[in-house]
Structure formats: C-alpha cells, structure tokens
Coordinates of C-alpha atoms in Angstrom, one line a residue:
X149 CA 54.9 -9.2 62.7
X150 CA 57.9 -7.5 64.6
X151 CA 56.6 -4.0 66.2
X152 CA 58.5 -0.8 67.0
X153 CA 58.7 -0.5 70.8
X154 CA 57.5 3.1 69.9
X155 CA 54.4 2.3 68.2
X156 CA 51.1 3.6 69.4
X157 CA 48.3 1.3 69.5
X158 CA 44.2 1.5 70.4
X159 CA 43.0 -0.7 73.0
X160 CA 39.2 -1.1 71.2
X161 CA 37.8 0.5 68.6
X162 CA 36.5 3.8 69.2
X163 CA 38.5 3.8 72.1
X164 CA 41.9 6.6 72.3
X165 CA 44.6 5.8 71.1
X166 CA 47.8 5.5 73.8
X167 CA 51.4 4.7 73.9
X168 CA 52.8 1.7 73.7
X169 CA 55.2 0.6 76.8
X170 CA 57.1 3.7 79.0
X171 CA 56.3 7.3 79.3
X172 CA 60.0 8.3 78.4
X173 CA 62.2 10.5 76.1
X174 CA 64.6 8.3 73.6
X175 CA 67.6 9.4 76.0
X176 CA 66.1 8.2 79.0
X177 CA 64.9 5.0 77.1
X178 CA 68.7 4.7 75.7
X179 CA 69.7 5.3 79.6
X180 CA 67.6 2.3 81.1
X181 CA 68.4 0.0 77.9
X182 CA 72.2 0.7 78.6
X183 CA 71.6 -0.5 82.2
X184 CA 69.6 -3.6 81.1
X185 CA 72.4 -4.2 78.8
X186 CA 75.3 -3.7 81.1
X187 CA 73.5 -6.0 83.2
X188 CA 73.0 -9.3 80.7
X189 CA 76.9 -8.7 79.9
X190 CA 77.7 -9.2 83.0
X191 CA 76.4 -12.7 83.2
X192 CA 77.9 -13.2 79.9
X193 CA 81.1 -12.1 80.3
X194 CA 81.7 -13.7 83.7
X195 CA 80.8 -17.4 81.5
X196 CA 83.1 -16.1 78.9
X197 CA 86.0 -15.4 80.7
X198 CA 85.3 -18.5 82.9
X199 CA 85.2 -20.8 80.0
X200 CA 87.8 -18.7 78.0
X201 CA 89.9 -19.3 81.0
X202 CA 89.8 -22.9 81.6
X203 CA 90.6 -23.1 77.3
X204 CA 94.1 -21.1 78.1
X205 CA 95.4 -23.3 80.9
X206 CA 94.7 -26.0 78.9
X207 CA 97.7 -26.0 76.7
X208 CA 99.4 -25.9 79.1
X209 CA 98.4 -29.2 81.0
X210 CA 100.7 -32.7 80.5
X211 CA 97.2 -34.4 78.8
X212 CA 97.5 -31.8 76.1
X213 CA 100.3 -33.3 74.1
X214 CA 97.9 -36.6 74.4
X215 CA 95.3 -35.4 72.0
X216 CA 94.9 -36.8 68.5
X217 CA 94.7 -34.3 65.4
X218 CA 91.0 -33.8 65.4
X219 CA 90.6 -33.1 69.0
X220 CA 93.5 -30.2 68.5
X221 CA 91.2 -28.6 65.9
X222 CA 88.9 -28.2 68.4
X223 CA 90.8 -27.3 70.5
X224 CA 92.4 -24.0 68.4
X225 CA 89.0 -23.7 66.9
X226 CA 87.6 -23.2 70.7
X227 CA 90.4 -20.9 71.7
X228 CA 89.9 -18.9 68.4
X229 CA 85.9 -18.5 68.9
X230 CA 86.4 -17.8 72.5
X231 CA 88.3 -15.1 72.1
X232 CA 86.3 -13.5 69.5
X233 CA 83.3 -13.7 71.9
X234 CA 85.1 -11.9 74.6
X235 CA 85.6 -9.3 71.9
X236 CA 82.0 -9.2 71.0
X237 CA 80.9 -9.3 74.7
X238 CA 83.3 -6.7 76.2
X239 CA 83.8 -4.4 72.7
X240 CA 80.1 -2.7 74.5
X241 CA 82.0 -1.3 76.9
X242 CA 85.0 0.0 75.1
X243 CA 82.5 1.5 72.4
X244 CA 80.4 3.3 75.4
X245 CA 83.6 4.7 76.7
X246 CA 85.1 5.4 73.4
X247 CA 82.1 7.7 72.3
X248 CA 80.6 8.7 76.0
X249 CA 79.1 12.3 76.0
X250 CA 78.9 12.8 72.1
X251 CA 75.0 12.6 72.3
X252 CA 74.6 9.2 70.2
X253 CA 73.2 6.9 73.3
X254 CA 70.3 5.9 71.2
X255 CA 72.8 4.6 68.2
X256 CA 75.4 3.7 70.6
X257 CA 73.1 1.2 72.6
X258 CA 71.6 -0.2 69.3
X259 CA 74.7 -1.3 68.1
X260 CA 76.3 -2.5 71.6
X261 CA 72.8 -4.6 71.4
X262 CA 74.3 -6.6 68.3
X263 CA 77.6 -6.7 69.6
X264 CA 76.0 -8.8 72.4
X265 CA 73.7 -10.6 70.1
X266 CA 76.7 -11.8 67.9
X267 CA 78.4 -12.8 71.2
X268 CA 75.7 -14.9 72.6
X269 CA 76.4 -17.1 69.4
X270 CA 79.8 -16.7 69.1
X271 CA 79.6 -18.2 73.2
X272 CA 77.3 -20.8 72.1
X273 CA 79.4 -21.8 69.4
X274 CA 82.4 -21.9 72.0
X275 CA 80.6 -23.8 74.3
X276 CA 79.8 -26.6 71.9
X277 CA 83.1 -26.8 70.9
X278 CA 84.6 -26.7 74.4
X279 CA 81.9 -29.7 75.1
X280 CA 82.8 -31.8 72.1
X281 CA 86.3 -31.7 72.6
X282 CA 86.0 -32.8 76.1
X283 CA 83.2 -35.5 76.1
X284 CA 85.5 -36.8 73.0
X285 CA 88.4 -37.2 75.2
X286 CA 86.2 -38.7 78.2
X287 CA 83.3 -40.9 76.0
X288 CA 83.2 -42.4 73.0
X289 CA 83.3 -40.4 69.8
X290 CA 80.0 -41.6 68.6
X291 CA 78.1 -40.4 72.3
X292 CA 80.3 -37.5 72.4
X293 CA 78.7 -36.0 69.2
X294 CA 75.2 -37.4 69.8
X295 CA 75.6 -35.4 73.6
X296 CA 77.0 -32.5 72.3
X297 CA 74.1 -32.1 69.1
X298 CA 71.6 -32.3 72.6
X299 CA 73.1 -29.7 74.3
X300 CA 73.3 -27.8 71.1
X301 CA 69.9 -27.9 70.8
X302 CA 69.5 -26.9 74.6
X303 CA 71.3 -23.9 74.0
X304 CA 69.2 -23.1 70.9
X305 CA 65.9 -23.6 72.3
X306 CA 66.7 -20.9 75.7
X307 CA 69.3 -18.6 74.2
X308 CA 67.3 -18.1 71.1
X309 CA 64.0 -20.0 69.9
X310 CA 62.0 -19.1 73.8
X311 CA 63.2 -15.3 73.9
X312 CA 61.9 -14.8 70.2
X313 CA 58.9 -16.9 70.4
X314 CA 58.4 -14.6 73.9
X315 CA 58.9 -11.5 71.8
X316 CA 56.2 -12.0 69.3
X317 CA 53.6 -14.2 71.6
X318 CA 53.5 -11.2 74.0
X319 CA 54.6 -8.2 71.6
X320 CA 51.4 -8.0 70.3
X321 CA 49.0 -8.6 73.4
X322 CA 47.1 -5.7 74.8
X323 CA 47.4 -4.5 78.0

C-alpha cells in the first residue's frame, strides 16, 4: 500500500508518534521537489533532443529514399512520438514560468511530475521505435524485433518496474 509522503508513523508501540521524512513546510517541500525535478529533466531532455535530433536529419540523408513502406512507418511514427515527448519533457518548464509567483508550487510541481512521467514513456516508446527501425534496416527483420522486444523489456525493468518495486520495498520500512 502506497503512503502519503506526509503521513506520520510510530516507530513501536507505545512509543511517540513522529513525522515521516523532512522537517519542512509544503512550500519548501514544493521548492526541493522542483529542484529534483529540474534535475531528472535535464538528463531527459538532453536524450530527447539527442535522439529527436538524429530522427530530423534523417530525412534528409540519400538512404532515406531506400526504405521500404514499413520501415517509413516507423520512421513518421518515431518522429511523431519524439516530438510529443519533447513536449511532455520540456512543457515543465513552460508551465513553471507560465504560472511563477501565483502561490500554486505545490499543484504546479504535482502536475510537472506527470508531465515527466508521461514523457519517460512517450521516450521509451520513441526509443523502441528508433531501435526497430534501425536494426531492421542493419539485421534481419526476424532479429531486429526479437532485439528490440529485449531492450524493450530493459527499458521497462529500470525506467519503471525497479523504481516502483523501490518505492514500496522501502516506503514502508522504519527508520
């Protein structure tokens, strides 16, 4: 079961009671999870626009005009999820700026938190794409997909299955 960071807890029975986590007021909580946050999107958006990038030029390279219908898909379905995640992973900071000094931190940080949270798997999802499309242009269509589905599954596992499995194997240990 999921706990509110806020929660209080008892460390024994008959023991007192104590807070859970930081001694700190909502703003300055909002304040330090607005720093974490600007922090993981800038690893993020540096791998989006990277990748987002390379997916641009490509167009525009003589081998494009070699690729077969399917790959093309990709392709366009690539660019098109690409650029949504560099919405998702830079519309943070244009909603920070847009609403800066209206006293809404708290809210503000919450929801820039699932902006990032849809744009880790929108990034995945372009990643994947990205890969198939390539290893089907350099292997065999057959290894290509089997490749891809394994780093799918990487990506899975240490984007999402090990930092949720984290949160609720340590969430509820004492301290």
């Amino acid at each position: 079961m999921a706990r509110n960071p806020e929660d209080l807890r008892g460390t024994a029975p008959g023991l007192p009671r104590r807070q859970r986590g930081r001694d700190e007021s909502a703003e300055e909580r909002a304040d330090r999870m607005w720093a974490d946050l600007l922090q993981e999107l800038r690893v993020a958006q540096t791998g989006v626009q990277i990748l987002f990038g390379v997916l641009l030029i490509a167009v525009f390279q003589p081998a494009f005009s070699d690729l077969g219908d399917t790959d093309r898909v990709l392709y366009v379905s690539a660019v098109i999820v690409g650029a949504a995640t560099a919405g998702a992973l830079i519309g943070p900071v244009s909603l920070h700026r847009l609403v800066a000094g209206r006293r809404i931190k708290p809210q503000t940080v919450a929801l820039a938190s699932r902006m990032t949270k849809t744009g880790l798997v929108l990034l995945a999802a372009t990643t994947v794409l990205t890969l198939l499309m390539l290893l089907r242009v350099a292997l065999d269509d057959a290894l290509a997909a089997w490749l891809t589905a394994l780093i799918t599954v990487w990506l899975v596992a240490v984007w999402f299955v090990l930092p949720s499995w984290v949160g609720r194997h340590y969430s509820d240990r004492t301290e």
